[in-house]
PDB file of C-alpha atoms in Angstrom:
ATOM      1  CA  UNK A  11       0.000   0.000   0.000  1.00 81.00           C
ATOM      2  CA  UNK A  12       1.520   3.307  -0.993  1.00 86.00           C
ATOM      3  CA  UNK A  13       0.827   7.088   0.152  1.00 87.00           C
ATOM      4  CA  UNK A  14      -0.534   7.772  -3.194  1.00 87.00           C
ATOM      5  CA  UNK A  15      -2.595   5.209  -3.936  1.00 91.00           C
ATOM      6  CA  UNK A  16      -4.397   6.411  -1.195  1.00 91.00           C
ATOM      7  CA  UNK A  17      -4.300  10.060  -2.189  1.00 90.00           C
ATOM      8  CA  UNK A  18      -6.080   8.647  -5.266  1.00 91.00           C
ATOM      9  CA  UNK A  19      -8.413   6.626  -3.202  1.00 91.00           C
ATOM     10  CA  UNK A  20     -10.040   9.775  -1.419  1.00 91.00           C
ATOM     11  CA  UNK A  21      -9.906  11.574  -4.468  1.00 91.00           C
ATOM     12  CA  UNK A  22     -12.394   9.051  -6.153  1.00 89.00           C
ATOM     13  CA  UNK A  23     -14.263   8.786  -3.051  1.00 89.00           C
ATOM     14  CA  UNK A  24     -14.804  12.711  -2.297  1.00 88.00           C
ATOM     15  CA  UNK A  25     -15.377  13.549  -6.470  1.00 88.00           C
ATOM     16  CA  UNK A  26     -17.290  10.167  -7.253  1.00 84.00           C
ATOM     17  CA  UNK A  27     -15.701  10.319 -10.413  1.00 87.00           C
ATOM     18  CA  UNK A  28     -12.435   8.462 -12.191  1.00 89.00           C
ATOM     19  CA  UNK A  29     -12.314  11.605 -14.206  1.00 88.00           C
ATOM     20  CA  UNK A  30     -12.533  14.479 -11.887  1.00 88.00           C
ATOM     21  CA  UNK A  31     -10.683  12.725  -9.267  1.00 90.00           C
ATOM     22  CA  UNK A  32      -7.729  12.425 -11.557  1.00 90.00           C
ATOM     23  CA  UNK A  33      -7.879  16.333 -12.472  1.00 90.00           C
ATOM     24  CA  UNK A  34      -7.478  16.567  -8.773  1.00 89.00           C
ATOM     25  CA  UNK A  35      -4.490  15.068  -8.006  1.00 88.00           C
ATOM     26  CA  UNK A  36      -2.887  16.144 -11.447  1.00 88.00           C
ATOM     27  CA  UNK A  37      -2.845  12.677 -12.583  1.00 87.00           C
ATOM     28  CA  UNK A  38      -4.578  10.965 -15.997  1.00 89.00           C
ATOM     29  CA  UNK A  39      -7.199   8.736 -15.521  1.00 88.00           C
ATOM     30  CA  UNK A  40      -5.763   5.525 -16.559  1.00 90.00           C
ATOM     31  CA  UNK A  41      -2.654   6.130 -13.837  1.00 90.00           C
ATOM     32  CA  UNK A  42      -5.148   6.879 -11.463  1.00 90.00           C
ATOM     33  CA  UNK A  43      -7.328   3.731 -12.374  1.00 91.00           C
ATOM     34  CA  UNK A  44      -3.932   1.625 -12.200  1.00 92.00           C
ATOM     35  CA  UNK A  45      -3.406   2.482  -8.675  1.00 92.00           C
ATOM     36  CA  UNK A  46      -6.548   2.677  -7.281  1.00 93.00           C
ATOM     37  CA  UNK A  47      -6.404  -1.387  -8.640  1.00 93.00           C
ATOM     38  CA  UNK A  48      -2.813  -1.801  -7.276  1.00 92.00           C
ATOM     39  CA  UNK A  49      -4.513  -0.319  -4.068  1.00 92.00           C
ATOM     40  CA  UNK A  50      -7.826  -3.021  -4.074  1.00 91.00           C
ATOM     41  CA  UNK A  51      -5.468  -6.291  -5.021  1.00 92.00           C
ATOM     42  CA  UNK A  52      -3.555  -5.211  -1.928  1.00 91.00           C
ATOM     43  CA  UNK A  53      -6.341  -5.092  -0.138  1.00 90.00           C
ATOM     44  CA  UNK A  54      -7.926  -8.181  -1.531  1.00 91.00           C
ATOM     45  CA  UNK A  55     -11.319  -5.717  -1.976  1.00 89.00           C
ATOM     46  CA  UNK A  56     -13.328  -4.231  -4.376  1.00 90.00           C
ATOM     47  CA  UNK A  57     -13.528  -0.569  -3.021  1.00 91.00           C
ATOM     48  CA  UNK A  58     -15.902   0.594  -5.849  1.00 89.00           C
ATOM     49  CA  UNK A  59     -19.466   0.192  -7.132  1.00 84.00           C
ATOM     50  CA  UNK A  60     -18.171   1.152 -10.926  1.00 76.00           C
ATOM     51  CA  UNK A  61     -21.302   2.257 -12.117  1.00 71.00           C
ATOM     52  CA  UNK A  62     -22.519   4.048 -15.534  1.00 57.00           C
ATOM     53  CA  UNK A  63     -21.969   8.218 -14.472  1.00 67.00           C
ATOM     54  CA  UNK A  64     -20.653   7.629 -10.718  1.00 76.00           C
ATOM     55  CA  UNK A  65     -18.459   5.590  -8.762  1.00 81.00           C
ATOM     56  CA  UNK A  66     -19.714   4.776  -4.935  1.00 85.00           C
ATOM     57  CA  UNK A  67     -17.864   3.010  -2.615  1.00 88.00           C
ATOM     58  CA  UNK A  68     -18.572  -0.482  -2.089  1.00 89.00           C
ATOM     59  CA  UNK A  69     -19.068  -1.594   1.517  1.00 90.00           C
ATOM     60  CA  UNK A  70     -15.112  -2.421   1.676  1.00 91.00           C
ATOM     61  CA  UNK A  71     -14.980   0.828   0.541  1.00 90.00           C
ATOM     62  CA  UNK A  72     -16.723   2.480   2.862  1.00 91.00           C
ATOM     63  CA  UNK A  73     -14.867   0.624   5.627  1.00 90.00           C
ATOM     64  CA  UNK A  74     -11.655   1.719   4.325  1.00 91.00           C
ATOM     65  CA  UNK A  75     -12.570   5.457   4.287  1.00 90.00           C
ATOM     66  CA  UNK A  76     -12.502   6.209   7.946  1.00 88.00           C
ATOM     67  CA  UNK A  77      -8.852   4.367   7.630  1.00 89.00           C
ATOM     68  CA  UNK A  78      -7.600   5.900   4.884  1.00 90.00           C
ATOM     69  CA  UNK A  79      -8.627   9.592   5.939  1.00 89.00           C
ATOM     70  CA  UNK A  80      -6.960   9.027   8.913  1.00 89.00           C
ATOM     71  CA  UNK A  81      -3.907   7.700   7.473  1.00 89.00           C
ATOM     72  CA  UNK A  82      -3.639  10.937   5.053  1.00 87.00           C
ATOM     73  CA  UNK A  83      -3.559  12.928   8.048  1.00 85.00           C
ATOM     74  CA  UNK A  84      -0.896  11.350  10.048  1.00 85.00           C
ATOM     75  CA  UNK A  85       0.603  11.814   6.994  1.00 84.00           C
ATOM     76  CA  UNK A  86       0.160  15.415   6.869  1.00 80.00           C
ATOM     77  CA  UNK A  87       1.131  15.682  10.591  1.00 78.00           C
ATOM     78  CA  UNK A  88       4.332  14.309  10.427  1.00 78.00           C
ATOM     79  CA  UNK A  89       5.648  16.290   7.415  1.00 75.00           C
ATOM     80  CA  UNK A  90       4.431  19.643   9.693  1.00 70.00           C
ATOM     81  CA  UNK A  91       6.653  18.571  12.264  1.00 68.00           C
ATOM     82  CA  UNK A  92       9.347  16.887  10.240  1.00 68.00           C
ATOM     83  CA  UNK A  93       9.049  20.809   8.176  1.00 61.00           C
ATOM     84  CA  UNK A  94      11.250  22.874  10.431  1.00 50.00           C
ATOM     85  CA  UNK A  95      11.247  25.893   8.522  1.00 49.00           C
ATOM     86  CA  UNK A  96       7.072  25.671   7.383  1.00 50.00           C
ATOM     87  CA  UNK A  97       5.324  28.142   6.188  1.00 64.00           C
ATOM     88  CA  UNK A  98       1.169  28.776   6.079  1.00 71.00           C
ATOM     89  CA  UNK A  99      -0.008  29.293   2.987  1.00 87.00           C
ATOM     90  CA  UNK A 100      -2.885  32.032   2.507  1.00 91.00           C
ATOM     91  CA  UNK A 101      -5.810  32.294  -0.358  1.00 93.00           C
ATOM     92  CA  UNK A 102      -8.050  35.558  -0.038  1.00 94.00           C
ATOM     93  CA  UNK A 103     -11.378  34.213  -1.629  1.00 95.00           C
ATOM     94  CA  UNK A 104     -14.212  36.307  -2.481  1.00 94.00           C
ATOM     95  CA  UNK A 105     -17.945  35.091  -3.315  1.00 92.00           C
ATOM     96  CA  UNK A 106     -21.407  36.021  -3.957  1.00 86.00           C
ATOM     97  CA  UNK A 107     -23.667  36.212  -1.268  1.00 79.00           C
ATOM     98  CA  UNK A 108     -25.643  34.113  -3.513  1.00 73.00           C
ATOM     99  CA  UNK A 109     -23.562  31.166  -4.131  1.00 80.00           C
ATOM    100  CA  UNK A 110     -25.279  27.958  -2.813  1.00 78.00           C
ATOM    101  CA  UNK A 111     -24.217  27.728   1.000  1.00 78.00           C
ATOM    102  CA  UNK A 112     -24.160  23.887   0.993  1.00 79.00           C
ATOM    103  CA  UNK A 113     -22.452  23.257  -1.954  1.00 82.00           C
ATOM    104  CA  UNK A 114     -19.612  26.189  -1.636  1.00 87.00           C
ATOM    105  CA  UNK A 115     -19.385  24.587   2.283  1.00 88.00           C
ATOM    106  CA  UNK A 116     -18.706  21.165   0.731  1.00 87.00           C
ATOM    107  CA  UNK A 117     -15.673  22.389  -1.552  1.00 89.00           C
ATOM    108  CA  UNK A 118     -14.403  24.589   1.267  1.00 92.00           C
ATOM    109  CA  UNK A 119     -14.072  22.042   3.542  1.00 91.00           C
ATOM    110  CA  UNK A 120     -12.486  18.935   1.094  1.00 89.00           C
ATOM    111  CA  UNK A 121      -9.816  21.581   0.192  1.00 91.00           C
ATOM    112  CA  UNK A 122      -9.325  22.435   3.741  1.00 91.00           C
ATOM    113  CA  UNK A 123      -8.670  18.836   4.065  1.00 88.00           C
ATOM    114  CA  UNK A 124      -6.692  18.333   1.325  1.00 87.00           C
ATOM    115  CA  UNK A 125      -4.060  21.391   1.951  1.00 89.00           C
ATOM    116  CA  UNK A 126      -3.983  22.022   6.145  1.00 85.00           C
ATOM    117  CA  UNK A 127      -1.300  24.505   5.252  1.00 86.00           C
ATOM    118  CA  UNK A 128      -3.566  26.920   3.370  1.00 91.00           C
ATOM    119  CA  UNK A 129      -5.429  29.141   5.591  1.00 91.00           C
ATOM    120  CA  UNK A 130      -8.684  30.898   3.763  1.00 93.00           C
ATOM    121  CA  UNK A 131      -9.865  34.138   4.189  1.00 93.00           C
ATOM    122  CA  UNK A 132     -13.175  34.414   2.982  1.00 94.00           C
ATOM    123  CA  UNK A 133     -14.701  37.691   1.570  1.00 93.00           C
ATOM    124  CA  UNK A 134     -18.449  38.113   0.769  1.00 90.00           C
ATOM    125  CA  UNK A 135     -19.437  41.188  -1.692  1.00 86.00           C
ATOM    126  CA  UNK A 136     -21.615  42.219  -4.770  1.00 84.00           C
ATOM    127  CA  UNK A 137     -20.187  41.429  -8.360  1.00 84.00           C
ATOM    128  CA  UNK A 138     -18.562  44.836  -9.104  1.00 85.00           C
ATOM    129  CA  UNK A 139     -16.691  45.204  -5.545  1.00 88.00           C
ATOM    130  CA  UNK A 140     -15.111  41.691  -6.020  1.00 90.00           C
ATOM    131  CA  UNK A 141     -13.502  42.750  -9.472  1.00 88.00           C
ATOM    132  CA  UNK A 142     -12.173  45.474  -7.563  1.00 89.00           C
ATOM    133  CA  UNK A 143     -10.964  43.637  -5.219  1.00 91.00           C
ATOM    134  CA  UNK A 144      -8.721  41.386  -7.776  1.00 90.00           C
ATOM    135  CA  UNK A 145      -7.517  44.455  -9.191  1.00 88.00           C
ATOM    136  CA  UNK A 146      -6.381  46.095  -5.858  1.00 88.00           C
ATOM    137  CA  UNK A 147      -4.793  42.783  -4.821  1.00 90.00           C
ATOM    138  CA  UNK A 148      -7.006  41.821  -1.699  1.00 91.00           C
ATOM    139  CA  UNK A 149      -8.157  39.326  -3.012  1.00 94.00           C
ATOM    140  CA  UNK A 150      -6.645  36.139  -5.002  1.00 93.00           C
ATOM    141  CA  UNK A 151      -9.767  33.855  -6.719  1.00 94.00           C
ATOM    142  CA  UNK A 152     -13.418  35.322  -7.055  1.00 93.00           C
ATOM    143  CA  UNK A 153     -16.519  33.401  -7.509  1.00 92.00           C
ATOM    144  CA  UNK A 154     -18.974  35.355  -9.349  1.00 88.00           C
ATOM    145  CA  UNK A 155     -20.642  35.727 -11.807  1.00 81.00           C
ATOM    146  CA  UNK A 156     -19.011  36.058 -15.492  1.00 67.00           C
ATOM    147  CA  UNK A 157     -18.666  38.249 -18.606  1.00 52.00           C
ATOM    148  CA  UNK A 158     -17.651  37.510 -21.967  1.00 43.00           C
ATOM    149  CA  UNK A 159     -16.663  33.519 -21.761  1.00 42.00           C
ATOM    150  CA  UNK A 160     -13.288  34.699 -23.769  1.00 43.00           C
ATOM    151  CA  UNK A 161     -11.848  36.364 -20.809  1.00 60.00           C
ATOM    152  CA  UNK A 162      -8.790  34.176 -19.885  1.00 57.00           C
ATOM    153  CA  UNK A 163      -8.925  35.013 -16.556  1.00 77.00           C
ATOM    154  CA  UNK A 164     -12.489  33.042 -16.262  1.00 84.00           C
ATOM    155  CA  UNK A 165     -13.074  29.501 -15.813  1.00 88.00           C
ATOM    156  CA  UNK A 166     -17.249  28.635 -15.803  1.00 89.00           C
ATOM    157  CA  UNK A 167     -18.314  26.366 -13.138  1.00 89.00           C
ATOM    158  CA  UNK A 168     -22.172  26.056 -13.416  1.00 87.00           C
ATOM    159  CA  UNK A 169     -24.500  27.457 -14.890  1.00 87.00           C
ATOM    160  CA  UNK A 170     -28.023  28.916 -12.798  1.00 86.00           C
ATOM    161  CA  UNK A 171     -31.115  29.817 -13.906  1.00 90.00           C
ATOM    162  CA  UNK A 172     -33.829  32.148 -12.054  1.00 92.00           C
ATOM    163  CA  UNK A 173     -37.250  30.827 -10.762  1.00 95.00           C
ATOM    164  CA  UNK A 174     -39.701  31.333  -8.566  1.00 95.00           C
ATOM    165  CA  UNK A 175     -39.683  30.176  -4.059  1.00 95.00           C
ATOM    166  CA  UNK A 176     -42.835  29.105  -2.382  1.00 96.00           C
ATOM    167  CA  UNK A 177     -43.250  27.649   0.903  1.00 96.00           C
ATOM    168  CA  UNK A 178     -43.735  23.753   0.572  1.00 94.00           C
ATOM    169  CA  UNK A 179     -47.414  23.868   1.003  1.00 95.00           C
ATOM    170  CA  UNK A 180     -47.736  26.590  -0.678  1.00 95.00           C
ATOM    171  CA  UNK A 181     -50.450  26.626  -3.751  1.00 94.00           C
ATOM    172  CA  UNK A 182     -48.532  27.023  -6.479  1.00 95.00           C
ATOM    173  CA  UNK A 183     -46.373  23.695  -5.830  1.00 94.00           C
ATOM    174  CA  UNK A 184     -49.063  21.805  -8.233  1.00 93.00           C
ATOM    175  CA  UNK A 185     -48.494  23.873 -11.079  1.00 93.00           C
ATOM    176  CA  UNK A 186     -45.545  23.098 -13.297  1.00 92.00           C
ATOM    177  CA  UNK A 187     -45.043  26.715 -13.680  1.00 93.00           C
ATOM    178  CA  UNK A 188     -46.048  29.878 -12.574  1.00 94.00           C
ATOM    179  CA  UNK A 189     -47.582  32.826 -14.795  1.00 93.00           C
ATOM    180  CA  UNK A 190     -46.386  36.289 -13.991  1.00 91.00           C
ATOM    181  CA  UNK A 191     -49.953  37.903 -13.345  1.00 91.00           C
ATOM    182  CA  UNK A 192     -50.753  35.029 -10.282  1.00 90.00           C
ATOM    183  CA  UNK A 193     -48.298  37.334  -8.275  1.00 90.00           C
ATOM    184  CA  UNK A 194     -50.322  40.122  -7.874  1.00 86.00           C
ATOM    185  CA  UNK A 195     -51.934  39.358  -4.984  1.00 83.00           C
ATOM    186  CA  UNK A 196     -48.927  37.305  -3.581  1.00 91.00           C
ATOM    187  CA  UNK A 197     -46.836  39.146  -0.523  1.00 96.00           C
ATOM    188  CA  UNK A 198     -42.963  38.767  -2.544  1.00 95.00           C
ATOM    189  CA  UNK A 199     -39.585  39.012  -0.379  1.00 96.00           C
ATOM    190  CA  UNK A 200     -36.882  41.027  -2.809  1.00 94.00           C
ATOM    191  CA  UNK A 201     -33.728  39.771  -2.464  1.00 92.00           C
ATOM    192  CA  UNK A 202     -31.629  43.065  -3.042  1.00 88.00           C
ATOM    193  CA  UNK A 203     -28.560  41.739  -4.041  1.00 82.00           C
ATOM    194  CA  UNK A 204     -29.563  39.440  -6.534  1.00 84.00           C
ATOM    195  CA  UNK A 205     -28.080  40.873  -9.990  1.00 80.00           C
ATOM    196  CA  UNK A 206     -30.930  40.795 -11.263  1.00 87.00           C
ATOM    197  CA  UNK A 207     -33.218  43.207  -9.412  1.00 89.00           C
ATOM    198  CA  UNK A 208     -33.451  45.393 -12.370  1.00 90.00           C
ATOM    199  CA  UNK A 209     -34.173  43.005 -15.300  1.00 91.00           C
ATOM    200  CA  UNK A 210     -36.927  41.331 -12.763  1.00 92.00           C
ATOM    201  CA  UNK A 211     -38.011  45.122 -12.258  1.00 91.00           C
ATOM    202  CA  UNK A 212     -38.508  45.424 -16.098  1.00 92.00           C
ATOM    203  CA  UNK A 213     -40.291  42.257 -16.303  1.00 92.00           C
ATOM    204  CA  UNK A 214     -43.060  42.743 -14.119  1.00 91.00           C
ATOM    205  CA  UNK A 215     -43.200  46.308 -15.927  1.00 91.00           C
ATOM    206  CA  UNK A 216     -43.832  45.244 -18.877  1.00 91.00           C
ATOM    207  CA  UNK A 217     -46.395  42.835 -17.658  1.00 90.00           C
ATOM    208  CA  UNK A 218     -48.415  45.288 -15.725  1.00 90.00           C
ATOM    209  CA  UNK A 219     -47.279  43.826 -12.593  1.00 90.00           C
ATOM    210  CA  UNK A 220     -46.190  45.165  -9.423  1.00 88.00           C
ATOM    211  CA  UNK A 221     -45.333  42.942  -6.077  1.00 89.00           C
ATOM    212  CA  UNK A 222     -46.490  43.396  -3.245  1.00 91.00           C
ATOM    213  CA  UNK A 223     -43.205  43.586  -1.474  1.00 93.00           C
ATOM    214  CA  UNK A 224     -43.283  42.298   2.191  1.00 93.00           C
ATOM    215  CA  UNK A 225     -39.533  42.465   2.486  1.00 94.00           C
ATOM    216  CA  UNK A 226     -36.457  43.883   1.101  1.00 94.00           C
ATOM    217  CA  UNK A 227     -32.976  42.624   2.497  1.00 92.00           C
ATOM    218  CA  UNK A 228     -29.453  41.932   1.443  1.00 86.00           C
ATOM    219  CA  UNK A 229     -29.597  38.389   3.693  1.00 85.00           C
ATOM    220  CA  UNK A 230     -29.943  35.500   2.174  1.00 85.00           C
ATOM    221  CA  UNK A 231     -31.427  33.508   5.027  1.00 87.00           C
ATOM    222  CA  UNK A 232     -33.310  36.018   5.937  1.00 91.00           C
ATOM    223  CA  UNK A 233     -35.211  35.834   2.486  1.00 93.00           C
ATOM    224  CA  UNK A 234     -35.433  32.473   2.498  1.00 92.00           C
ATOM    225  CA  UNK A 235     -36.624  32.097   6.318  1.00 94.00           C
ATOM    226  CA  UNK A 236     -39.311  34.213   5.008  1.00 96.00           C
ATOM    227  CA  UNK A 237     -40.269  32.239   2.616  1.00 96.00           C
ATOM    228  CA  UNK A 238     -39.930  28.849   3.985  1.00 95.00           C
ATOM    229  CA  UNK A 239     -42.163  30.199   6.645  1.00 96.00           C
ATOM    230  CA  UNK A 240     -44.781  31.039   4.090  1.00 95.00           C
ATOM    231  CA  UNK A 241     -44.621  35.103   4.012  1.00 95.00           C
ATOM    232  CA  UNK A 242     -43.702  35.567   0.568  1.00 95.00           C
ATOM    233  CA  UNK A 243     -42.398  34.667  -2.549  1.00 96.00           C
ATOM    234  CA  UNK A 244     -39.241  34.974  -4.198  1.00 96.00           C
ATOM    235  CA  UNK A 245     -36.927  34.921  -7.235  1.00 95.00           C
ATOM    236  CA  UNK A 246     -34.211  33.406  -6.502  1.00 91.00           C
ATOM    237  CA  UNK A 247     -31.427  31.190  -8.755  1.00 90.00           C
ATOM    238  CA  UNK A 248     -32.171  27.384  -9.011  1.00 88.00           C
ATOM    239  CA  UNK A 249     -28.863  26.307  -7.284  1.00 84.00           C
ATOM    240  CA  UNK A 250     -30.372  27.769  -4.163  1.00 82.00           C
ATOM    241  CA  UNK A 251     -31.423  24.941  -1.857  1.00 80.00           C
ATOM    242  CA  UNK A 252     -33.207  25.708   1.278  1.00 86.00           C
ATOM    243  CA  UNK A 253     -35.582  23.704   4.229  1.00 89.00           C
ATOM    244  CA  UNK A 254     -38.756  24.083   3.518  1.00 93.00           C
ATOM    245  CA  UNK A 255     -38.426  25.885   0.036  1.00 94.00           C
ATOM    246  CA  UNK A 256     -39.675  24.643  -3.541  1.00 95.00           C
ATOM    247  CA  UNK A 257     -38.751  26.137  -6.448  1.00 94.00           C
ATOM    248  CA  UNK A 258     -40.542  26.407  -9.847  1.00 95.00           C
ATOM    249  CA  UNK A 259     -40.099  27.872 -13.371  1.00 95.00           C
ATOM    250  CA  UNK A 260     -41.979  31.179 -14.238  1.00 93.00           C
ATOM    251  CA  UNK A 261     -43.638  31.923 -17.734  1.00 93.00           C
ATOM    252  CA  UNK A 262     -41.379  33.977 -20.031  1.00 91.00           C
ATOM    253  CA  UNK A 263     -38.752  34.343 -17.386  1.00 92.00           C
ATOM    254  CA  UNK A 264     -35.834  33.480 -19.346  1.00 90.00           C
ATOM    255  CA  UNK A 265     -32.852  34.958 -17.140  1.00 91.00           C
ATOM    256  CA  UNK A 266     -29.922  32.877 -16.218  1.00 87.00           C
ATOM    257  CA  UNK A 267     -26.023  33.376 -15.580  1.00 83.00           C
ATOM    258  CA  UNK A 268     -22.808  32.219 -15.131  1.00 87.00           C
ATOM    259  CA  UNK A 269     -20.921  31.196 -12.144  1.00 87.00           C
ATOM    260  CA  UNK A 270     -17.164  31.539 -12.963  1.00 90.00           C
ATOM    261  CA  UNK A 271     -14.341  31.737 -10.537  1.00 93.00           C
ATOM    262  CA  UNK A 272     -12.457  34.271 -11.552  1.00 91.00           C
ATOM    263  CA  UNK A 273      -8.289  35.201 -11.101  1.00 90.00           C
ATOM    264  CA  UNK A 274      -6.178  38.093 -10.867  1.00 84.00           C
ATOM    265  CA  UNK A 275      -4.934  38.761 -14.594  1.00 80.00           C
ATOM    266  CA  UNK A 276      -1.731  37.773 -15.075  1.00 78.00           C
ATOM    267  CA  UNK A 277      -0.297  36.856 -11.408  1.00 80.00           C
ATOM    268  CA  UNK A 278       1.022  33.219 -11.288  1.00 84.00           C
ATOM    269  CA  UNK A 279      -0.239  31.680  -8.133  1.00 88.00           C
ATOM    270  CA  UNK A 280      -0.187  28.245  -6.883  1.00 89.00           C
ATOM    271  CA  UNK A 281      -2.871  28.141  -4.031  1.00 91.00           C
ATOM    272  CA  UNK A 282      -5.161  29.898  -6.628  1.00 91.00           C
ATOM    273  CA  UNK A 283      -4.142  26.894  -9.296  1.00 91.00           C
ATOM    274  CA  UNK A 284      -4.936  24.309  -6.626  1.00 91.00           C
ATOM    275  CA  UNK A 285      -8.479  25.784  -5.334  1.00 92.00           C
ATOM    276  CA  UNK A 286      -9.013  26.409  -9.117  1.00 91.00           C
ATOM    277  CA  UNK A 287      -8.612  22.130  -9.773  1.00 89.00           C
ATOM    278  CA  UNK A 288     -11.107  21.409  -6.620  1.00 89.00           C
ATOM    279  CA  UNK A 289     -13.622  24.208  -7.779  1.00 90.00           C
ATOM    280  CA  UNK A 290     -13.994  22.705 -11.856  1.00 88.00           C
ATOM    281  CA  UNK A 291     -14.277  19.456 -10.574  1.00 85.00           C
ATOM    282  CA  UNK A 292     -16.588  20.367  -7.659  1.00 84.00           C
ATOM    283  CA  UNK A 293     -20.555  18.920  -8.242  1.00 79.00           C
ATOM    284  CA  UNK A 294     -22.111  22.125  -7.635  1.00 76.00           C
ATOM    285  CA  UNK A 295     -25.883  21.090  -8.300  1.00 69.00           C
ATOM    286  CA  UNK A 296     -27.658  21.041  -4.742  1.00 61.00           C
ATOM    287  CA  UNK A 297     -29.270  18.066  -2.964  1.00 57.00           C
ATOM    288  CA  UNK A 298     -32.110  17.046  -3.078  1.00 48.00           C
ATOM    289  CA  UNK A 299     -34.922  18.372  -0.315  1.00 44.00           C
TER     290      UNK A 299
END
């Protein structure tokens, strides 16, 4: 059993993919295949369920993943202490308030994992203060959304679209989708730092429609507290996932964007490469419920 055969191990296990586990560890995917089997013959186990667009562990598997975590860290213990002259590494990351909180939790924590000598320092802001940010150097890697694809400094991640929140039991959960004009009479929770609050202004505009606004806030959990609870609606992207919310598509709302992390331009930067890897092969879509 060798260190990285291990490293490779976790990598499938955390990405639940051959493919994207191998763009993790910088690796292709028939090395990585090759000694995740050199790994199971020395095992004498099958640690995967190879199925048709996801690998799972198999029940070896998942008995080996408590060990093999724990082995990585030793790992990583012993070459801090062996380290003498060790230094912390530091990425300044800056995100949409927006971004689904699971999801971005998920890939901030595995990378955490993965590198215990980079600390984060995590910046929340609007669009245009975070490309300020890169350009003034307080920041390393945004996540936000994108302009023009072309710009080499992008890299897309996922793409959201925007739709309407109700409250589980709220009426319009039968419908497959929701006209425009039903939310005249509906109490509606703006979320003022979606981007956008002016091309959903325009829309109801043109439609003759005006909200009855119940709330305005910059808080994401506030909104969606709100409307979990059953005190409003909301437009909101369909990455969002929150307790008690369900989303659904509204008529001849055809708005979506691009999430894209997002580098300084031109400033080589290895932390930034390595957070770059685990964000493109991160699953952003949110679970279900």
């Amino acid at each position: 059993m060798e260190i990285y055969q291990i490293r490779y191990f976790l990598a499938v296990a955390e990405t639940g993919s051959f493919t994207k586990a191998a763009d993790r560890v910088h690796v292709s995917q028939p090395t990585l295949s090759a000694g995740i089997k050199k790994l199971e013959a020395g095992l004498q186990s099958t640690l995967f369920d190879r199925q048709a667009r996801r690998s799972v562990l198999s029940p070896a598997g998942i008995r080996f993943l408590d060990r093999a975590r724990t082995i990585m860290a030793e790992v990583e213990r012993a070459r801090t202490e062996l380290t003498e002259t060790s230094q912390t590494r530091l990425l300044r990351l800056g995100c949409l308030p927006g971004l689904p909180g699971r999801r971005l939790a998920d890939l901030l924590a595995t990378f955490s994992a993965a590198y215990s000598d980079i600390t984060l320092d995590l910046r929340e802001a609007e669009a245009d203060r975070l490309e300020q940010w890169l350009e003034q150097d307080r920041i390393d890697v945004a996540l936000t959304t994108t302009g023009p694809l072309s710009d080499a400094r992008s890299t897309p991640l996922y793409r959201q679209n925007m739709v309407l929140g109700m409250a589980q039991d709220h009426p319009f959960t039968s419908r497959q989708t929701v006209r425009p004009e039903d939310l005249k009479d509906q109490p509606y929770v703006l979320r003022q730092h979606c981007p956008f609050v002016r091309p959903l202004n325009t829309y109801f505009t043109e439609r003759n429609i005006r909200p009855k606004v119940l709330c305005r806030t910059r808080q994401e959990t506030r909104a969606l507290t709100l409307v979990a609870a059953g005190l409003g609606v909301t437009i909101l992207p369909d990455t969002l996932n929150w307790p008690g919310v369900r989303l659904r598509p509204m008529d001849g709302l055809n708005m979506q964007s691009t999430i894209a992390l997002v580098r300084q331009d031109g400033v080589a930067n290895e932390t930034a490469d390595l957070f770059q890897t685990f964000a493109t092969s991160h699953d952003w879509k949110p679970p279900e419920g």
